Coordinates of C-alpha atoms in Angstrom, one line a residue:
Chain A
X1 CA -25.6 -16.5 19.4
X2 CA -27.8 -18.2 21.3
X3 CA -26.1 -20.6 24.7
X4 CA -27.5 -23.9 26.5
X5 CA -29.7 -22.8 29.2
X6 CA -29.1 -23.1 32.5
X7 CA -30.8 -22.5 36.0
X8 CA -30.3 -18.6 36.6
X9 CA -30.0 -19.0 40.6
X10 CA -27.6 -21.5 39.7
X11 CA -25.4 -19.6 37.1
X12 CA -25.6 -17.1 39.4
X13 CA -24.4 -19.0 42.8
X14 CA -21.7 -20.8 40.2
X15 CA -20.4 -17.2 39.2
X16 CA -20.5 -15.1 41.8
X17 CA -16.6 -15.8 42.8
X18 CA -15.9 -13.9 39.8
X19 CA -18.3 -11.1 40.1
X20 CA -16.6 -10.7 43.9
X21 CA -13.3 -10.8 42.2
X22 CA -14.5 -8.0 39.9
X23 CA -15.5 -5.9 42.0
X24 CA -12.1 -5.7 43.6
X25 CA -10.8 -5.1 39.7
X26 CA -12.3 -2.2 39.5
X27 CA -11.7 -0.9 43.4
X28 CA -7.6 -1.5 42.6
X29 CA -8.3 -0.1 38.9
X30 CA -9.6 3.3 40.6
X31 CA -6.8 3.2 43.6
X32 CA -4.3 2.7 40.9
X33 CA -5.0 5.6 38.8
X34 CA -5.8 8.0 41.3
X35 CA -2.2 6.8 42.7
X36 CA -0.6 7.6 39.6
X37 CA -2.3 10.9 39.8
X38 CA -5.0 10.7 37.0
X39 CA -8.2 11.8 37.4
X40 CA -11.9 9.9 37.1
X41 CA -13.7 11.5 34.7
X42 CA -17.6 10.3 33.6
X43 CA -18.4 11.3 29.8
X44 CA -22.0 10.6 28.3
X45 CA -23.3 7.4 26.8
X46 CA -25.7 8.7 24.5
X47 CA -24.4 10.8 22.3
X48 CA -24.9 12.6 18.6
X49 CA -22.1 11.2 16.9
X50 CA -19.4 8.5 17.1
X51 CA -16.1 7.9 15.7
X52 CA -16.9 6.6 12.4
X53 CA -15.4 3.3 11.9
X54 CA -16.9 0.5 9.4
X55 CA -16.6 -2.3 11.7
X56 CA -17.9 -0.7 14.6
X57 CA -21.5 -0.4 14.6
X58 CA -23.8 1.8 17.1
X59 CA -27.3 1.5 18.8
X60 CA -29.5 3.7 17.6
X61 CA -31.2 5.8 20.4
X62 CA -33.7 7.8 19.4
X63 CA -31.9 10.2 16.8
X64 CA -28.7 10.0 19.0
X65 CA -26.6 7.0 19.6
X66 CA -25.3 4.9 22.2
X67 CA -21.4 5.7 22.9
X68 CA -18.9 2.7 21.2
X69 CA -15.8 4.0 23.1
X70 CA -15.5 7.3 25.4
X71 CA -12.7 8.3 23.5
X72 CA -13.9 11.5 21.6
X73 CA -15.4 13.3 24.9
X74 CA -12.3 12.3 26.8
X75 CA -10.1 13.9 24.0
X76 CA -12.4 17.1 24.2
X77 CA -11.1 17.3 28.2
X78 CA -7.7 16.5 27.6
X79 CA -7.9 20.0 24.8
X80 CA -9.0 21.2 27.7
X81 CA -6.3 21.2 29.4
X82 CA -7.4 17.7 31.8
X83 CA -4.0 16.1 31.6
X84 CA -4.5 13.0 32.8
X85 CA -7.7 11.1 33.0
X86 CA -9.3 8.0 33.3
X87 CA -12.6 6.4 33.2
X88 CA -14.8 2.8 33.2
X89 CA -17.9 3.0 31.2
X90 CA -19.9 1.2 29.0
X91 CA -20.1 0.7 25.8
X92 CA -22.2 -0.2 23.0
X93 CA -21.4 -2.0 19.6
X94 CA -24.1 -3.6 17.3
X95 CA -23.7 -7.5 17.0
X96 CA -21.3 -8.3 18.8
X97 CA -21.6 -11.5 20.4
X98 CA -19.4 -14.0 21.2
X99 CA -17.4 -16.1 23.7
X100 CA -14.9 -13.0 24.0
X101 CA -18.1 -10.6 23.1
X102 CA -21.4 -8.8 24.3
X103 CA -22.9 -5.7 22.7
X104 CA -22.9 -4.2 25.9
X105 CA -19.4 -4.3 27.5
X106 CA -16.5 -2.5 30.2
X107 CA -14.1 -0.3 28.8
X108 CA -11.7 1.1 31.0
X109 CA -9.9 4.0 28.9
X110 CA -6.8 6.6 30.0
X111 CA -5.1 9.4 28.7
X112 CA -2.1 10.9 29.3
X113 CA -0.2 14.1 28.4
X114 CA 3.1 14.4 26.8
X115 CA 2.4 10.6 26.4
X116 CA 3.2 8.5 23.3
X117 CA 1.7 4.8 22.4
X118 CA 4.7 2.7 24.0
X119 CA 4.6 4.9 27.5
X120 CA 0.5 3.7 27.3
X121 CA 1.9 -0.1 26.7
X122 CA 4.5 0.8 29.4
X123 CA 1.4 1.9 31.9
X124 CA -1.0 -1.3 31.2
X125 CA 2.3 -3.0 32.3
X126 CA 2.0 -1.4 35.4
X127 CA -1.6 -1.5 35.5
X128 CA -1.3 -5.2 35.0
X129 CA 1.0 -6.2 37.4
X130 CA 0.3 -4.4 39.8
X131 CA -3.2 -5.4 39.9
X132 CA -2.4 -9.5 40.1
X133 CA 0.2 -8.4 43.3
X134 CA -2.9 -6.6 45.1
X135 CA -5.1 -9.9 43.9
X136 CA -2.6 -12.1 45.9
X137 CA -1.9 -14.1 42.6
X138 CA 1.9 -12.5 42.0
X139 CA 3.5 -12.2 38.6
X140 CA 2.4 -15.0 37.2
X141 CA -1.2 -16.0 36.4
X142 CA -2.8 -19.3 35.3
X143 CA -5.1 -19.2 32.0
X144 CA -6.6 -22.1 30.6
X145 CA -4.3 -24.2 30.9
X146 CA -1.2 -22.1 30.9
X147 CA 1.0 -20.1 32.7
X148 CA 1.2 -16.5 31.5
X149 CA 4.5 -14.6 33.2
X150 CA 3.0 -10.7 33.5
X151 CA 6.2 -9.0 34.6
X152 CA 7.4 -6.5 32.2
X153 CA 9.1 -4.9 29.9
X154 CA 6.3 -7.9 27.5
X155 CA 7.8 -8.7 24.5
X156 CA 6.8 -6.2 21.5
X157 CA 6.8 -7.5 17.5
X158 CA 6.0 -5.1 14.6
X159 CA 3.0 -5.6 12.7
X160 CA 5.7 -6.1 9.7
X161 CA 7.5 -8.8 11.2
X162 CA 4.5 -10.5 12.8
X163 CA 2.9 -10.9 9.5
X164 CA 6.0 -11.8 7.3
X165 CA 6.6 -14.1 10.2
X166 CA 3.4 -15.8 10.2
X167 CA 1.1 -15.3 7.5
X168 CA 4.3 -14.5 4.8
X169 CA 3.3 -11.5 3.3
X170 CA 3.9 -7.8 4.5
X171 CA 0.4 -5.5 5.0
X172 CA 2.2 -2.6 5.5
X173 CA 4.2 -2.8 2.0
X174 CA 0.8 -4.1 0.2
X175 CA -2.5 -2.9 2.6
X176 CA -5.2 -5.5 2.1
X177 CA -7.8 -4.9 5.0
X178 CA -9.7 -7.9 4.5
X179 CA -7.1 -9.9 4.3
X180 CA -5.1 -8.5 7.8
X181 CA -8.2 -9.4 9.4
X182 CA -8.4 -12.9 8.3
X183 CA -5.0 -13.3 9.0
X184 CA -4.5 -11.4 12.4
X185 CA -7.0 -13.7 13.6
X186 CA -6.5 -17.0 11.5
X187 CA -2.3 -17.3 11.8
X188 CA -0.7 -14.0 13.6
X189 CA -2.7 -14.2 17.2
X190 CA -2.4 -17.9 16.9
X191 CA 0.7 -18.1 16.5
X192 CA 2.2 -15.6 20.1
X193 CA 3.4 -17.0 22.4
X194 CA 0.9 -18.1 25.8
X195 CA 3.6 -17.4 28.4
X196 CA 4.0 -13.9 28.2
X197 CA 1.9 -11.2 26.8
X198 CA 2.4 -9.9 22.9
X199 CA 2.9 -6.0 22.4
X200 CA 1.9 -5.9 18.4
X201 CA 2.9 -2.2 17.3
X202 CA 3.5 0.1 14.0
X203 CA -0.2 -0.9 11.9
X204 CA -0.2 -0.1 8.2
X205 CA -1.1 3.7 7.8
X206 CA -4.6 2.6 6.0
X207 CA -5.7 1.1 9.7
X208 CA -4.2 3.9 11.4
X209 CA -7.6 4.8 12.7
X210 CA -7.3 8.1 15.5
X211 CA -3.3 7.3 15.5
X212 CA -0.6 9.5 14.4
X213 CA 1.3 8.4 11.5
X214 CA 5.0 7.9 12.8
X215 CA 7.0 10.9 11.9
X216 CA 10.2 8.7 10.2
X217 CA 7.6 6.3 8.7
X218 CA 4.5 7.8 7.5
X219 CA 3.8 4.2 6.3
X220 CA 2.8 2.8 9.7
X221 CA 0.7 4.6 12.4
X222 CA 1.8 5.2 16.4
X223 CA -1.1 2.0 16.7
X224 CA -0.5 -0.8 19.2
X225 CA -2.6 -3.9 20.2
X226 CA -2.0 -6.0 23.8
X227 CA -2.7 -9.4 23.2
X228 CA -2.9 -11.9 26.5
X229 CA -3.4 -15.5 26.5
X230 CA -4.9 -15.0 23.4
X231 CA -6.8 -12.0 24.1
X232 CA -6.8 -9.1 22.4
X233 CA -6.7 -6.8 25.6
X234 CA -5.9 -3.2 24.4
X235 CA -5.7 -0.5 21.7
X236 CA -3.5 2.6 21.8
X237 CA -2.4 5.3 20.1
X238 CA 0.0 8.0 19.7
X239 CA -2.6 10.2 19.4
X240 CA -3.8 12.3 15.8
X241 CA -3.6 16.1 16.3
X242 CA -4.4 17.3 13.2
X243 CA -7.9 18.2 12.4
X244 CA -7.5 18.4 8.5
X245 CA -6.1 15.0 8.4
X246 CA -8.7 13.3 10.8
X247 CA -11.5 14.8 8.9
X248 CA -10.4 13.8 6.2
X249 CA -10.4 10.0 7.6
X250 CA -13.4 10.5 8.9
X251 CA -14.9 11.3 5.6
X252 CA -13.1 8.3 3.8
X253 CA -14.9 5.8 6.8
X254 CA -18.3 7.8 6.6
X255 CA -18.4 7.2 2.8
X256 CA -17.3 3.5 3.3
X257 CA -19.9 3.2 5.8
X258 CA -22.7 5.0 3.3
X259 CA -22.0 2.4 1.0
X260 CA -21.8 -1.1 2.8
X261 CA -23.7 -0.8 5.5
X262 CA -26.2 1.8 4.0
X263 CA -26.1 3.9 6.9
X264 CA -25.5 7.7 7.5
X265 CA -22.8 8.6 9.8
X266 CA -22.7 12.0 11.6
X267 CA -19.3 13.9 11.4
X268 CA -18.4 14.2 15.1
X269 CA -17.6 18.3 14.5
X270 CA -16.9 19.2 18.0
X271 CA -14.2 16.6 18.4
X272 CA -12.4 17.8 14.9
X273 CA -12.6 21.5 16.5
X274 CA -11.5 20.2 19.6
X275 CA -8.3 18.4 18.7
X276 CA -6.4 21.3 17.1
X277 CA -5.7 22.2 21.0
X278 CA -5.2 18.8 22.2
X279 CA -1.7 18.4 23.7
X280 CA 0.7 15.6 22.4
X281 CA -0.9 12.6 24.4
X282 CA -0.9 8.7 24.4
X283 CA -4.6 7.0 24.8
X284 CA -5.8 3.6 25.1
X285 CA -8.6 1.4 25.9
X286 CA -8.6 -2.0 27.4
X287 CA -11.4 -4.1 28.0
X288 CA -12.3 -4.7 31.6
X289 CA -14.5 -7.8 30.8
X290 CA -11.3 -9.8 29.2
X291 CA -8.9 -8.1 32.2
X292 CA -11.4 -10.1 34.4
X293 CA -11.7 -13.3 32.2
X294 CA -8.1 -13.2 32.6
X295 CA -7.5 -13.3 36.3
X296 CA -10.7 -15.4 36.9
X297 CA -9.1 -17.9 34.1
X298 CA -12.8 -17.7 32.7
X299 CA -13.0 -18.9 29.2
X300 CA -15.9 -17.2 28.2
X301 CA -17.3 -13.5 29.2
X302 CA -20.6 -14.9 30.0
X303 CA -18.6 -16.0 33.2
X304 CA -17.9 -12.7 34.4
X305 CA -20.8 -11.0 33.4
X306 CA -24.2 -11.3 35.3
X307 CA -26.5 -10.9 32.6
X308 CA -25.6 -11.0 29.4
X309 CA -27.9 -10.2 25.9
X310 CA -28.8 -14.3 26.6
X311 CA -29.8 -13.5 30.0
X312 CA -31.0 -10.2 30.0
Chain B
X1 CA -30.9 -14.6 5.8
X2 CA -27.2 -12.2 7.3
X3 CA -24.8 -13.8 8.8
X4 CA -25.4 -11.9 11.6
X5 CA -28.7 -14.2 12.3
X6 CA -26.8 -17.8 12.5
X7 CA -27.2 -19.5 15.3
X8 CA -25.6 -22.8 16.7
X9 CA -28.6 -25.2 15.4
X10 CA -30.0 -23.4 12.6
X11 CA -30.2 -25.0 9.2
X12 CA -28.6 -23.6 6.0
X13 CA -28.9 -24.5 2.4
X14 CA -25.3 -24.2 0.9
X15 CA -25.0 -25.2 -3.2
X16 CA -28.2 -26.6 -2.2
X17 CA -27.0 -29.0 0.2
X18 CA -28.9 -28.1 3.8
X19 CA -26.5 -27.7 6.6
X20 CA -26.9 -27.9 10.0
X21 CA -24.9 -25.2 12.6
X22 CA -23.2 -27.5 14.8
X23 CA -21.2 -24.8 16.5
X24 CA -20.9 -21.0 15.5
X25 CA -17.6 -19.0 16.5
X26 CA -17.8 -15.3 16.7
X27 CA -14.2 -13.5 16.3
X28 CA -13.3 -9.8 15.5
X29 CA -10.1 -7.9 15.7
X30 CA -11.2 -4.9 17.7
X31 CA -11.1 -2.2 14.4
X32 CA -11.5 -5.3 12.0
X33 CA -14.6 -7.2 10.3
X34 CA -16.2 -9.8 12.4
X35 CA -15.5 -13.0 11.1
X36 CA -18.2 -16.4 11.7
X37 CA -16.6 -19.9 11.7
X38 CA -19.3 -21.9 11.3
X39 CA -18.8 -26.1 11.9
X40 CA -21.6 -27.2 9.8
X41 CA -22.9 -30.8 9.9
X42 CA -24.3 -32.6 6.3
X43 CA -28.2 -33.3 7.3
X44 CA -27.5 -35.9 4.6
X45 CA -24.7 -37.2 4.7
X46 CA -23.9 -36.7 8.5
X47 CA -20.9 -35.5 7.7
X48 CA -18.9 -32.1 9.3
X49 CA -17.5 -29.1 7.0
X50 CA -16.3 -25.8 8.2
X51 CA -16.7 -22.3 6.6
X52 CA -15.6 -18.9 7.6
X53 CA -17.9 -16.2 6.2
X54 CA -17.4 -12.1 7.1
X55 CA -19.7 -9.5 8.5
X56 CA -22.0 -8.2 5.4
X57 CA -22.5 -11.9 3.9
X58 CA -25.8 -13.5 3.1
X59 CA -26.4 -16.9 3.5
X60 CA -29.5 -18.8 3.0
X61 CA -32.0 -20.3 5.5
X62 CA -33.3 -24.3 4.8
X63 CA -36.6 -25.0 6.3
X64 CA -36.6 -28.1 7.4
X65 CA -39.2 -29.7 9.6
X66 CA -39.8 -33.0 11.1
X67 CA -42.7 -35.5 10.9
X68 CA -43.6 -38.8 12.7
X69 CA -43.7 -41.5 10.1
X70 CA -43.6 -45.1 11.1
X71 CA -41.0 -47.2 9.3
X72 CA -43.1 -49.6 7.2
X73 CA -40.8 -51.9 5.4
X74 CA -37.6 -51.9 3.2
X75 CA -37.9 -51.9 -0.9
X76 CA -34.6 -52.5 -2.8
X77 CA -32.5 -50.1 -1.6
X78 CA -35.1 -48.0 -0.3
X79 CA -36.9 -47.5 3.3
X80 CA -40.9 -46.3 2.9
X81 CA -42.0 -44.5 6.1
X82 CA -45.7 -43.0 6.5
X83 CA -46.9 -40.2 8.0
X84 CA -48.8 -41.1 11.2
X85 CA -51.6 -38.1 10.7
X86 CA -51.8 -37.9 6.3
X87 CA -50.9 -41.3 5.9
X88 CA -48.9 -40.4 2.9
X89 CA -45.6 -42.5 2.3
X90 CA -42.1 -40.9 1.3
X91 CA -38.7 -42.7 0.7
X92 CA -35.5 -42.3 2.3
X93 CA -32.5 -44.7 0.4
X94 CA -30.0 -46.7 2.6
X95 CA -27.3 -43.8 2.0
X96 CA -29.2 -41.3 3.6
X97 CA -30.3 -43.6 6.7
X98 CA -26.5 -44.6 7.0
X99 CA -26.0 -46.7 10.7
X100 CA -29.3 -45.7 11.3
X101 CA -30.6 -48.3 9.5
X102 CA -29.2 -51.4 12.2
X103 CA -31.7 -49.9 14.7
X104 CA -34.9 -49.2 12.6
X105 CA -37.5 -52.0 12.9
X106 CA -40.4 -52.8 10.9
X107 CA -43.6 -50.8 12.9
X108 CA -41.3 -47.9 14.9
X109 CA -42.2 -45.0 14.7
X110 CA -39.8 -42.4 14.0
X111 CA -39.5 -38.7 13.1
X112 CA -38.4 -38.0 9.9
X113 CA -36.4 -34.7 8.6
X114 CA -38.2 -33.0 5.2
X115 CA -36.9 -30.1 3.3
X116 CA -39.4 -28.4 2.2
X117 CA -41.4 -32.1 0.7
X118 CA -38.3 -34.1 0.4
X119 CA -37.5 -36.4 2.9
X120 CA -33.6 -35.8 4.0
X121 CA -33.1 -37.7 7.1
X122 CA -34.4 -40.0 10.0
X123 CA -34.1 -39.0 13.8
X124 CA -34.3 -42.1 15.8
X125 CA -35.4 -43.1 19.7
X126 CA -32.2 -43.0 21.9
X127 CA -33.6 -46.7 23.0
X128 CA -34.9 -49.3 21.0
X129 CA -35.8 -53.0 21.7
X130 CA -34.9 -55.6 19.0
X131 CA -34.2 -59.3 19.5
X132 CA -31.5 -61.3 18.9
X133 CA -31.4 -64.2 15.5
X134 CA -28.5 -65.2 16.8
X135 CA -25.3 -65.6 19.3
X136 CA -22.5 -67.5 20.1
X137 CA -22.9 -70.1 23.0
X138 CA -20.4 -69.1 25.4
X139 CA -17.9 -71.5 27.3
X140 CA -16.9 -72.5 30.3
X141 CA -13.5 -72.9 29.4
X142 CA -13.2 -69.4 27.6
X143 CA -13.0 -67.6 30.9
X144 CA -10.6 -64.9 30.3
X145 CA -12.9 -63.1 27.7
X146 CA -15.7 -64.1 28.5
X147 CA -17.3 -61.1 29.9
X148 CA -19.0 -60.3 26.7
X149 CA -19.4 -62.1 23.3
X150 CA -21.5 -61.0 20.1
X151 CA -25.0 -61.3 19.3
X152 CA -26.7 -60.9 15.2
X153 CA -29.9 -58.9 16.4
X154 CA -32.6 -59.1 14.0
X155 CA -31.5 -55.8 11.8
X156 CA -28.5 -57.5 10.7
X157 CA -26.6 -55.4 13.7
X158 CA -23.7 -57.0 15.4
X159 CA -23.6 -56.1 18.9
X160 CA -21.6 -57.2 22.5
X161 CA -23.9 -58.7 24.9
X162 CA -23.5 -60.5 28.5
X163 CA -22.8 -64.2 27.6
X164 CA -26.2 -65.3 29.3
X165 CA -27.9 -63.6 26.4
X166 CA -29.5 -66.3 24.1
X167 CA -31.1 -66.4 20.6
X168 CA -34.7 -64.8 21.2
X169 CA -34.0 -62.6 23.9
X170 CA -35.2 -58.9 23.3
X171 CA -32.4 -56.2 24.4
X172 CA -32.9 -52.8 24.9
X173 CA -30.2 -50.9 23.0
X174 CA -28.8 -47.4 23.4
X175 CA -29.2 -46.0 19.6
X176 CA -26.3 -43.4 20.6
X177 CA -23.4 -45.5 21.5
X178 CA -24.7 -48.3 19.9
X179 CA -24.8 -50.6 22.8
X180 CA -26.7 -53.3 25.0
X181 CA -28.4 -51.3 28.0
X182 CA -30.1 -54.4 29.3
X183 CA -32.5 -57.8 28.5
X184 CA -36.3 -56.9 28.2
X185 CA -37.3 -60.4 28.3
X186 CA -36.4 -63.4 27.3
X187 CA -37.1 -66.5 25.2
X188 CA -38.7 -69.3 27.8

């Protein structure tokens, strides 16, 4: 996607309250987590192999490729015995442009211990909140338009009921992937509510992805989405211990991959070895470019980014 | 060309019909397939559709360029325009040049839109001068509205002008809005 130019000293001068207010971000996003007593961790961005996933596409780097999420190196610490951890890196995923979208993008991720997917929702409620007190704006933000009330507990809807309720069919009773995406984005996200933020949680056991699959349901996966003013914010998980079973979804996304993108995926093996000793835990990732557009009420992440793959 | 490729402006041939990308939406559920909601503008008919194609698709591409031709006079239902540097004529018929056609004079030169060697549209000047065949004479008495009153410039175009406009004057018209910008000259 291409955008209207623009004078860079300009865009730059016109943006820079935002790239100020940023910066704090990430100063309270550190003091916060350290408070909480996890610890910073820094994990490579080029790397052999990624999660395979058929919608996430990597850079190409030589042989190697650039990291799409820090999630399987910070999985190998927590086997480790690293119990709780945090980190804000970068992140890399082919074509991704958009008003909510740059290839290159923020992802603050965290993992906790003896965690499951709702105590992750439960922190980012913390996070959150906590983070527009220290801004000065209290518990209630403006965004475009509309006042969004942060203080917890957010309301939470299941995947189930959001979809009966607004698209009238049920994905986890008859899995359609195509369709769940059209949908989620066409009439279920459209359809929450602006004031408060939307917990979406329990995703059909097909799009459980690196979740566990929930012990009285093995229909639905321990999967939960934030959604905020719109924004799809966050991405947890209860998270998959079982090596047999993730390779073997690993394999199912590797052949999908083979066959419509034409691309060969490498099997991440030292995460599959890894995870036999991981600990039960709760992870998530949240991206730190929409946190900002959120608290800058900045309707597109060209304003909160200083150079962009337009401006590059 | 992949769907990936579209841009806001380029030009796409759908069933044949050639498209222009008015605006181009990128949205993906984190995990899910991107998804493109194009709003794409008829180059012939001028009018707006919108389509939602996936990550994966193939669309194709509709080379289109653009010509100056000066507009040389109207046949039937048909306007002949030829090209300033080959001299060649083409043919554009009053459903295709739509509105357009109140602001094109006999002599202006314009730039015309071909696809591939068929002519599919006309891109006028955002100002054009044309004279007025005819317009009310306004009256004293008619004070409450009579800030403007209409003109018949010589297109056939029905326009509001100042009331001290008279039949003869040449007005410089925005082609955009539609409307009287100002009087060029006028009839001694």
């Amino acid at each position: 996607m291409t955008y209207d130019k623009e004078d860079e000293g300009y865009r730059l001068a016109r943006i820079k309250p935002n790239l100020e207010r940023r910066a704090l971000i990430n100063e309270l996003t550190r003091k916060f987590f350290r408070e909480q007593g996890f610890q910073e961790v820094e994990t490579p961005i080029r790397i052999p192999a990624v999660a395979p996933e058929l919608h996430i596409v990597p850079f190409n780097t030589e042989d190697w490729l650039l990291s799409t999420s820090p999630e399987l190196h910070m999985k190998r610490l927590l086997a480790a015995g690293y119990n709780k951890l945090f980190q804000i890196s970068r992140c890399f995923r082919k074509g991704e442009r958009g008003r909510w979208h740059n290839p290159e993008f923020t992802m603050l991720e965290w993992y906790r211990a003896g965690a499951d997917y709702m105590d992750m929702v439960h922190d980012t409620e913390q996070l959150v909140v906590t983070l527009a007190d220290r801004l000065g704006l209290g518990s209630t933000i403006q965004y475009k338009g509309h006042k969004i009330d942060l203080a917890p507990p957010w309301p939470k809807i299941t995947v189930r009921d959001a979809f009966l309720h607004a698209a009238g069919w049920n994905p986890v009773a008859a899995p359609d992937p195509l369709r769940f995406d059209d949908d989620l984005v066409g009439k279920v996200i459209p359809g929450f509510a602006l004031s408060q933020p939307t917990v979406l949680y329990d995703y059909p056991a097909l799009l459980a992805s690196l979740a566990r699959l929930k012990p009285d349901n093995p229909a639905v996966a321990e999967r939960t989405e934030i959604f905020i003013g719109g924004l799809e914010l966050a991405n947890a998980y209860s998270e998959l211990r079982d090596t047999p079973e993730q390779t073997r979804r690993f394999q199912m996304e590797i052949e999908k991959i083979q066959q419509e993108r034409r691309q060969k995926m490498a099997m991440p093996t030292r995460f599959l070895q890894a995870i036999a000793h991981l600990p039960e835990c709760g992870g998530i990732a949240l991206g730190m470019d929409r946190l900002v557009m959120l608290f800058c009420n900045a309707d597109s992440i060209d304003e909160v980014v200083a150079f962009t793959m337009d401006t590059a | 060309m992949d769907i990936e490729d579209v841009h806001k402006n380029t030009k796409l041939l759908i069933n044949n019909i050639p498209y222009n990308v008015d605006e181009a939406e990128f949205v993906k559920p984190g995990k899910g397939r991107a998804i493109y909601r194009l709003k794409l503008r008829n180059l012939i008919e001028d009018t707006i559709i919108e389509r939602t194609f996936h990550s994966g698709e193939k669309v194709e591409e509709a080379h289109t360029s653009n010509y100056e031709m000066q507009y040389l006079y109207k046949e039937g239902d048909h306007y002949v325009f030829m090209n300033t540097e080959t001299f060649e004529q083409h043919f554009l018929s009053e459903e295709n040049i739509g509105d357009k056609k109140y602001f094109l004079k006999e002599g202006t030169v314009v730039n015309i839109t071909m696809l591939g060697d068929k002519p599919i549209g006309v891109v006028i000047p955002n100002f054009v001068e044309l004279a007025v065949k005819e317009s009310e004479v306004s009256t004293r008495t008619d004070t409450i509205s009579a800030q403007t009153k209409s003109a018949v410039l010589e297109t056939g175009y029905t326009i509001a002008v100042p009331p001290f406009i008279k039949s003869g004057d040449i007005l410089k018209i925005d082609t955009r809005t539609g409307t009287y910008v100002e009087r060029i000259s006028t009839k001694k």
